[in-house]
Coordinates of C-alpha atoms in Angstrom, one line a residue:
M1 CA 29.0 -61.2 17.0
P2 CA 25.9 -63.0 15.5
R3 CA 24.3 -61.4 12.5
P4 CA 20.8 -60.0 13.1
H5 CA 17.7 -61.9 11.7
R6 CA 16.7 -60.6 8.2
S7 CA 13.6 -58.8 9.4
G8 CA 15.4 -57.5 12.4
R9 CA 18.2 -56.3 10.1
R10 CA 15.7 -54.4 8.0
R11 CA 14.3 -52.7 11.1
W12 CA 17.9 -51.9 12.2
L13 CA 18.8 -50.4 8.9
A14 CA 15.6 -48.4 8.7
S15 CA 16.2 -47.1 12.3
T16 CA 19.8 -46.3 11.5
A17 CA 18.9 -44.4 8.3
L18 CA 16.1 -42.5 10.1
T19 CA 18.6 -41.5 12.9
L20 CA 21.2 -40.4 10.4
L21 CA 18.6 -38.4 8.4
T22 CA 17.3 -36.7 11.6
L23 CA 20.9 -35.8 12.6
A24 CA 21.5 -34.4 9.2
L25 CA 18.3 -32.3 9.0
T26 CA 18.3 -31.0 12.6
P27 CA 20.9 -28.2 12.0
L28 CA 19.1 -27.1 8.9
A29 CA 15.7 -27.1 10.7
R30 CA 17.2 -25.2 13.6
A31 CA 18.8 -22.7 11.1
Q32 CA 15.4 -22.2 9.3
T33 CA 13.6 -21.8 12.6
K34 CA 16.1 -19.3 13.8
A35 CA 16.0 -17.3 10.5
Q36 CA 12.2 -17.2 10.4
P37 CA 11.2 -13.7 11.5
E38 CA 8.0 -12.9 13.5
G39 CA 5.1 -12.2 11.2
V40 CA 2.9 -9.2 11.5
V41 CA -0.1 -11.2 12.6
D42 CA 1.9 -12.9 15.4
R43 CA 3.3 -9.5 16.4
V44 CA -0.1 -7.8 16.5
A45 CA -1.5 -10.8 18.5
R46 CA 1.3 -10.3 21.0
T47 CA 1.4 -6.5 21.2
G48 CA -2.2 -5.5 20.3
E49 CA -0.8 -2.8 18.1
L50 CA -0.5 -2.2 14.3
V51 CA 2.1 0.3 13.3
L52 CA 1.3 2.5 10.3
V53 CA 4.1 4.6 8.8
G54 CA 4.2 7.3 6.1
P55 CA 4.6 11.0 5.5
S56 CA 2.4 13.3 7.5
D57 CA 1.8 15.9 4.8
L58 CA 0.4 13.9 1.8
A59 CA -3.3 14.8 2.0
P60 CA -5.7 13.4 0.9
L61 CA -3.8 10.1 1.3
V62 CA -2.1 10.5 4.7
S63 CA -1.7 13.5 6.9
V64 CA -2.3 14.5 10.5
D65 CA -5.0 16.7 12.0
A66 CA -4.7 19.5 14.5
Q67 CA -4.6 16.9 17.3
G68 CA -1.8 15.0 15.6
Q69 CA -4.0 12.1 14.6
P70 CA -3.6 10.4 11.2
I71 CA -6.3 11.1 8.6
G72 CA -6.8 10.5 4.9
Y73 CA -7.9 7.9 2.4
G74 CA -4.9 5.7 3.1
V75 CA -5.7 5.9 6.9
E76 CA -9.3 4.8 6.2
V77 CA -7.9 1.7 4.4
A78 CA -5.5 1.1 7.3
R79 CA -8.4 1.2 9.8
R80 CA -10.2 -1.5 7.8
I81 CA -7.0 -3.6 8.0
Q82 CA -6.9 -2.9 11.8
A83 CA -10.4 -4.2 12.2
E84 CA -9.7 -7.3 10.1
L85 CA -6.6 -8.1 12.2
A86 CA -8.6 -7.6 15.5
S87 CA -11.1 -10.2 14.3
A88 CA -8.3 -12.6 13.2
V89 CA -6.3 -12.4 16.5
G90 CA -9.3 -12.2 18.8
R91 CA -8.3 -9.1 20.7
P92 CA -8.6 -5.3 20.3
V93 CA -5.9 -3.8 18.0
K94 CA -4.7 -0.2 18.3
L95 CA -3.5 1.6 15.1
R96 CA -0.4 3.6 15.9
F97 CA 0.9 6.1 13.3
E98 CA 4.6 7.1 13.0
A99 CA 5.6 9.8 10.6
V100 CA 8.4 9.0 8.2
T101 CA 9.6 11.7 5.8
N102 CA 12.2 9.7 3.8
P103 CA 10.7 7.1 1.5
G104 CA 13.8 5.0 1.8
D105 CA 13.5 4.9 5.6
L106 CA 9.9 3.9 5.2
G107 CA 10.8 0.8 3.2
Q108 CA 13.7 0.0 5.5
R109 CA 11.5 0.0 8.6
L110 CA 9.1 -2.4 7.0
A111 CA 11.9 -4.7 5.9
E112 CA 13.4 -4.7 9.4
G113 CA 10.1 -5.4 11.2
K114 CA 10.0 -1.9 12.8
A115 CA 6.7 -1.0 11.1
D116 CA 3.9 -3.1 9.7
L117 CA 2.1 -1.1 7.0
A118 CA 2.1 2.0 4.8
C119 CA -0.9 2.9 2.6
G120 CA -1.4 5.2 -0.5
L121 CA 2.0 4.5 -2.2
P122 CA 2.4 4.2 -6.0
F123 CA 3.4 0.8 -7.3
S124 CA 7.1 0.5 -8.2
W125 CA 8.8 -2.6 -9.7
E126 CA 12.0 -1.7 -8.0
R127 CA 10.4 -1.4 -4.6
D128 CA 8.4 -4.6 -5.2
M129 CA 11.7 -6.5 -5.2
W130 CA 12.1 -6.1 -1.4
I131 CA 8.6 -5.2 0.0
D132 CA 5.2 -6.5 -1.0
Y133 CA 2.1 -4.6 -2.3
S134 CA -1.5 -5.2 -1.5
L135 CA -4.5 -5.0 -3.9
P136 CA -4.7 -1.5 -5.4
I137 CA -6.8 1.0 -3.4
G138 CA -6.8 3.7 -6.0
I139 CA -5.3 5.1 -9.1
S140 CA -3.2 8.2 -9.8
G141 CA -0.7 9.6 -12.2
L142 CA 2.0 12.1 -13.0
R143 CA 0.9 15.6 -14.1
L144 CA 2.2 19.2 -14.2
L145 CA 1.1 21.9 -11.8
A146 CA 1.7 25.4 -13.1
P147 CA 0.0 28.9 -13.2
A148 CA -2.9 29.0 -15.6
G149 CA -1.9 29.9 -19.2
R150 CA 1.9 29.5 -18.6
L151 CA 2.3 25.8 -19.6
D152 CA 0.0 23.5 -21.4
G153 CA 1.7 20.3 -20.2
S154 CA 3.0 19.3 -23.6
P155 CA 6.6 18.2 -23.8
E156 CA 7.3 21.2 -26.1
S157 CA 6.1 23.7 -23.4
L158 CA 8.6 22.2 -20.9
A159 CA 11.8 22.9 -22.9
G160 CA 14.1 25.3 -21.1
R161 CA 11.7 25.7 -18.2
R162 CA 12.6 25.2 -14.5
I163 CA 10.4 22.3 -13.4
G164 CA 10.3 21.3 -9.7
V165 CA 10.6 17.6 -8.9
V166 CA 11.1 15.5 -5.7
S167 CA 14.7 14.2 -5.6
E168 CA 15.1 10.6 -6.8
S169 CA 11.3 10.3 -7.5
L170 CA 9.4 8.7 -10.4
A171 CA 8.6 12.3 -11.6
A172 CA 12.3 13.2 -11.7
T173 CA 13.0 10.2 -13.9
E174 CA 10.0 10.7 -16.1
L175 CA 10.8 14.4 -16.7
Q176 CA 14.1 13.3 -18.4
G177 CA 12.1 11.2 -20.8
I178 CA 9.3 13.7 -21.4
Q179 CA 11.6 16.6 -22.1
P180 CA 15.4 16.2 -21.8
E181 CA 15.8 20.0 -22.3
A182 CA 13.7 20.9 -19.2
K183 CA 15.7 22.1 -16.2
A184 CA 14.9 19.8 -13.3
V185 CA 15.0 21.5 -9.9
D186 CA 15.2 19.1 -7.0
F187 CA 13.3 19.5 -3.8
P188 CA 13.1 17.3 -0.6
S189 CA 9.3 17.0 -0.8
L190 CA 6.4 17.9 -3.1
A191 CA 5.1 20.4 -0.6
A192 CA 8.5 22.3 -0.8
A193 CA 8.3 22.2 -4.6
V194 CA 4.8 23.6 -4.7
A195 CA 5.8 26.3 -2.2
A196 CA 8.6 27.3 -4.5
L197 CA 6.2 27.4 -7.4
K198 CA 3.9 29.8 -5.5
A199 CA 6.9 31.9 -4.7
G200 CA 7.8 32.1 -8.4
Q201 CA 11.1 30.2 -8.1
V202 CA 10.1 27.5 -10.7
D203 CA 7.8 27.5 -13.7
G204 CA 6.0 24.3 -12.8
V205 CA 6.0 21.1 -10.7
I206 CA 5.6 17.5 -11.9
G207 CA 4.3 15.0 -9.4
D208 CA 1.5 12.8 -8.2
T209 CA -1.9 14.1 -9.3
A210 CA -3.7 13.4 -6.0
L211 CA -1.0 15.1 -4.0
L212 CA -0.7 18.1 -6.3
A213 CA -4.4 18.7 -6.3
S214 CA -4.3 18.9 -2.5
L215 CA -1.3 21.2 -2.4
A216 CA -2.6 23.5 -5.1
G217 CA -5.0 25.3 -2.7
G218 CA -4.4 28.6 -1.1
P219 CA -3.6 32.0 -2.6
A220 CA -1.9 32.0 -6.0
S221 CA -2.1 34.5 -8.8
P222 CA -2.7 33.4 -11.5
P223 CA -4.4 30.3 -10.1
L224 CA -2.6 26.9 -10.4
V225 CA -3.9 24.3 -12.8
L226 CA -3.1 20.7 -13.5
T227 CA -2.2 19.6 -17.0
P228 CA -2.3 17.7 -19.3
E229 CA -5.8 16.2 -19.3
V230 CA -4.4 12.7 -19.6
P231 CA -1.5 12.1 -17.1
Y232 CA 2.0 11.5 -18.4
E233 CA 1.8 8.1 -16.6
N234 CA -0.9 6.3 -14.7
Y235 CA -0.2 3.9 -11.8
A236 CA -2.0 2.1 -9.0
L237 CA -1.9 3.2 -5.4
A238 CA -1.7 0.4 -2.8
C239 CA -0.5 -0.5 0.7
V240 CA 3.0 -1.8 1.2
L241 CA 4.0 -4.4 3.8
P242 CA 6.9 -6.6 4.7
E243 CA 8.1 -9.0 2.1
N244 CA 7.0 -12.7 2.1
D245 CA 4.5 -12.4 5.0
S246 CA 1.6 -14.1 3.3
A247 CA -0.6 -14.4 6.4
F248 CA -0.6 -10.7 6.8
R249 CA -0.9 -10.0 3.1
N250 CA -4.0 -12.2 2.9
L251 CA -5.7 -10.3 5.7
V252 CA -4.7 -6.9 4.2
N253 CA -6.2 -7.9 0.8
L254 CA -9.3 -9.2 2.4
A255 CA -9.9 -6.0 4.3
I256 CA -9.3 -3.9 1.1
A257 CA -11.7 -6.1 -0.9
R258 CA -14.4 -5.7 1.8
F259 CA -13.9 -1.9 1.7
L260 CA -14.2 -1.6 -2.1
Q261 CA -17.1 -4.1 -2.2
G262 CA -18.8 -2.1 0.5
Y263 CA -18.7 1.0 -1.6
L264 CA -20.0 -0.8 -4.6
D265 CA -22.8 -2.3 -2.5
G266 CA -23.7 1.2 -1.2
Q267 CA -22.8 0.7 2.4
N268 CA -23.1 4.1 4.1
D269 CA -19.8 3.9 6.1
A270 CA -17.8 2.9 3.0
V271 CA -19.4 5.5 0.7
T272 CA -19.0 8.3 3.3
A273 CA -15.3 7.4 3.9
V274 CA -14.4 7.3 0.2
H275 CA -16.3 10.4 -0.8
R276 CA -14.8 12.4 2.0
W277 CA -11.3 12.1 0.6
V278 CA -11.6 11.4 -3.1
G279 CA -15.3 11.8 -4.1
P280 CA -17.4 14.8 -5.3
G281 CA -16.3 18.0 -3.7
S282 CA -13.0 16.7 -2.4
A283 CA -9.6 17.8 -3.6
L284 CA -9.6 15.0 -6.2
N285 CA -13.3 15.5 -7.0
R286 CA -13.8 12.0 -8.5
S287 CA -17.4 11.2 -9.6
P288 CA -19.1 8.1 -8.1
E289 CA -19.1 6.6 -11.6
Q290 CA -15.3 7.0 -11.9
I291 CA -14.8 5.4 -8.4
R292 CA -17.2 2.6 -9.2
T293 CA -15.5 1.8 -12.5
Y294 CA -12.1 1.6 -10.9
Y295 CA -13.2 -0.5 -7.9
E296 CA -15.0 -2.9 -10.2
S297 CA -11.8 -3.3 -12.2
V298 CA -9.8 -4.1 -9.1
L299 CA -12.2 -6.7 -7.9
L300 CA -12.5 -8.4 -11.3
G301 CA -9.7 -10.7 -10.3
V302 CA -11.0 -11.8 -6.9
E303 CA -14.0 -13.5 -5.5
A304 CA -16.9 -11.2 -4.7
I305 CA -17.5 -10.7 -1.0
R306 CA -21.2 -10.9 -0.1
P307 CA -22.7 -11.1 3.4
L308 CA -24.4 -14.4 4.1
P309 CA -28.2 -14.4 4.1
P310 CA -29.8 -14.8 7.6
A311 CA -30.4 -18.4 8.5
K312 CA -34.0 -19.5 8.0
S313 CA -35.8 -20.5 11.2
S314 CA -36.9 -24.1 11.4
A315 CA -39.8 -23.3 13.7
Q316 CA -43.3 -23.6 12.2
P317 CA -45.3 -20.4 12.1
T318 CA -48.1 -20.2 14.7
P319 CA -51.5 -20.5 13.1

């Protein structure tokens, strides 16, 4: 068989090498394509639906009204994300809420693509290993709810006391460090723990400040108060979403930044929405100054979002 010409031989070698490389990479490429899950943006574009999950009894963050519709500060944020998605995919998007009582089930549903979003959750390094967090939407902390005059919130006052905590929660872990001699009493939910407190079954309850403030209402004698003045631990509240879905996370963060910036800019819809749930006169009773200071700190690390000025007309004015 005659040997190919030198230039022809180079082309033959290059063609052979390319063929072998293609054959070698094809199974890998197919495996990667097969393993690539559908992202939230693609799923919303296909279904026209954004699925929000979370507990239904965590006012003022997420709860349901008399008609079974989701309400709360976390839902206000989710509606901004809904609008951002609708603009991105070019079609109307419906926000559907599904109540999930077990925090572990919530994270599992996000990881499995059975839900898209949950808003108003405290940041956790452990949870961040398998689901992603958005920009913060607020700040909260751990405090003690107890009858006025019974406990002052100091570690010493908790020694030997029966303190309600939600099972396997941050509060349960922190109580061990704050006062090892406190007698932790586990409950399935914060609402159940506060109900036990009102019934005199525990001396106090440690949990999220925002949620405790909401649950503290109603008849109680003596009245229930939150202590100490400075929380045992502060943490950010954010939305959580499926891991490694950067396209969706980018839109979520953009929607949150627009919402916070809208409040700082005095936009009526943003100010009204925020004040309804966390502002003056709400269960949390945050002052506008407190809200502004926190929102400004969140937006320090991102580009400010400003509406574009109206285009100048090139037409000459009529004399």
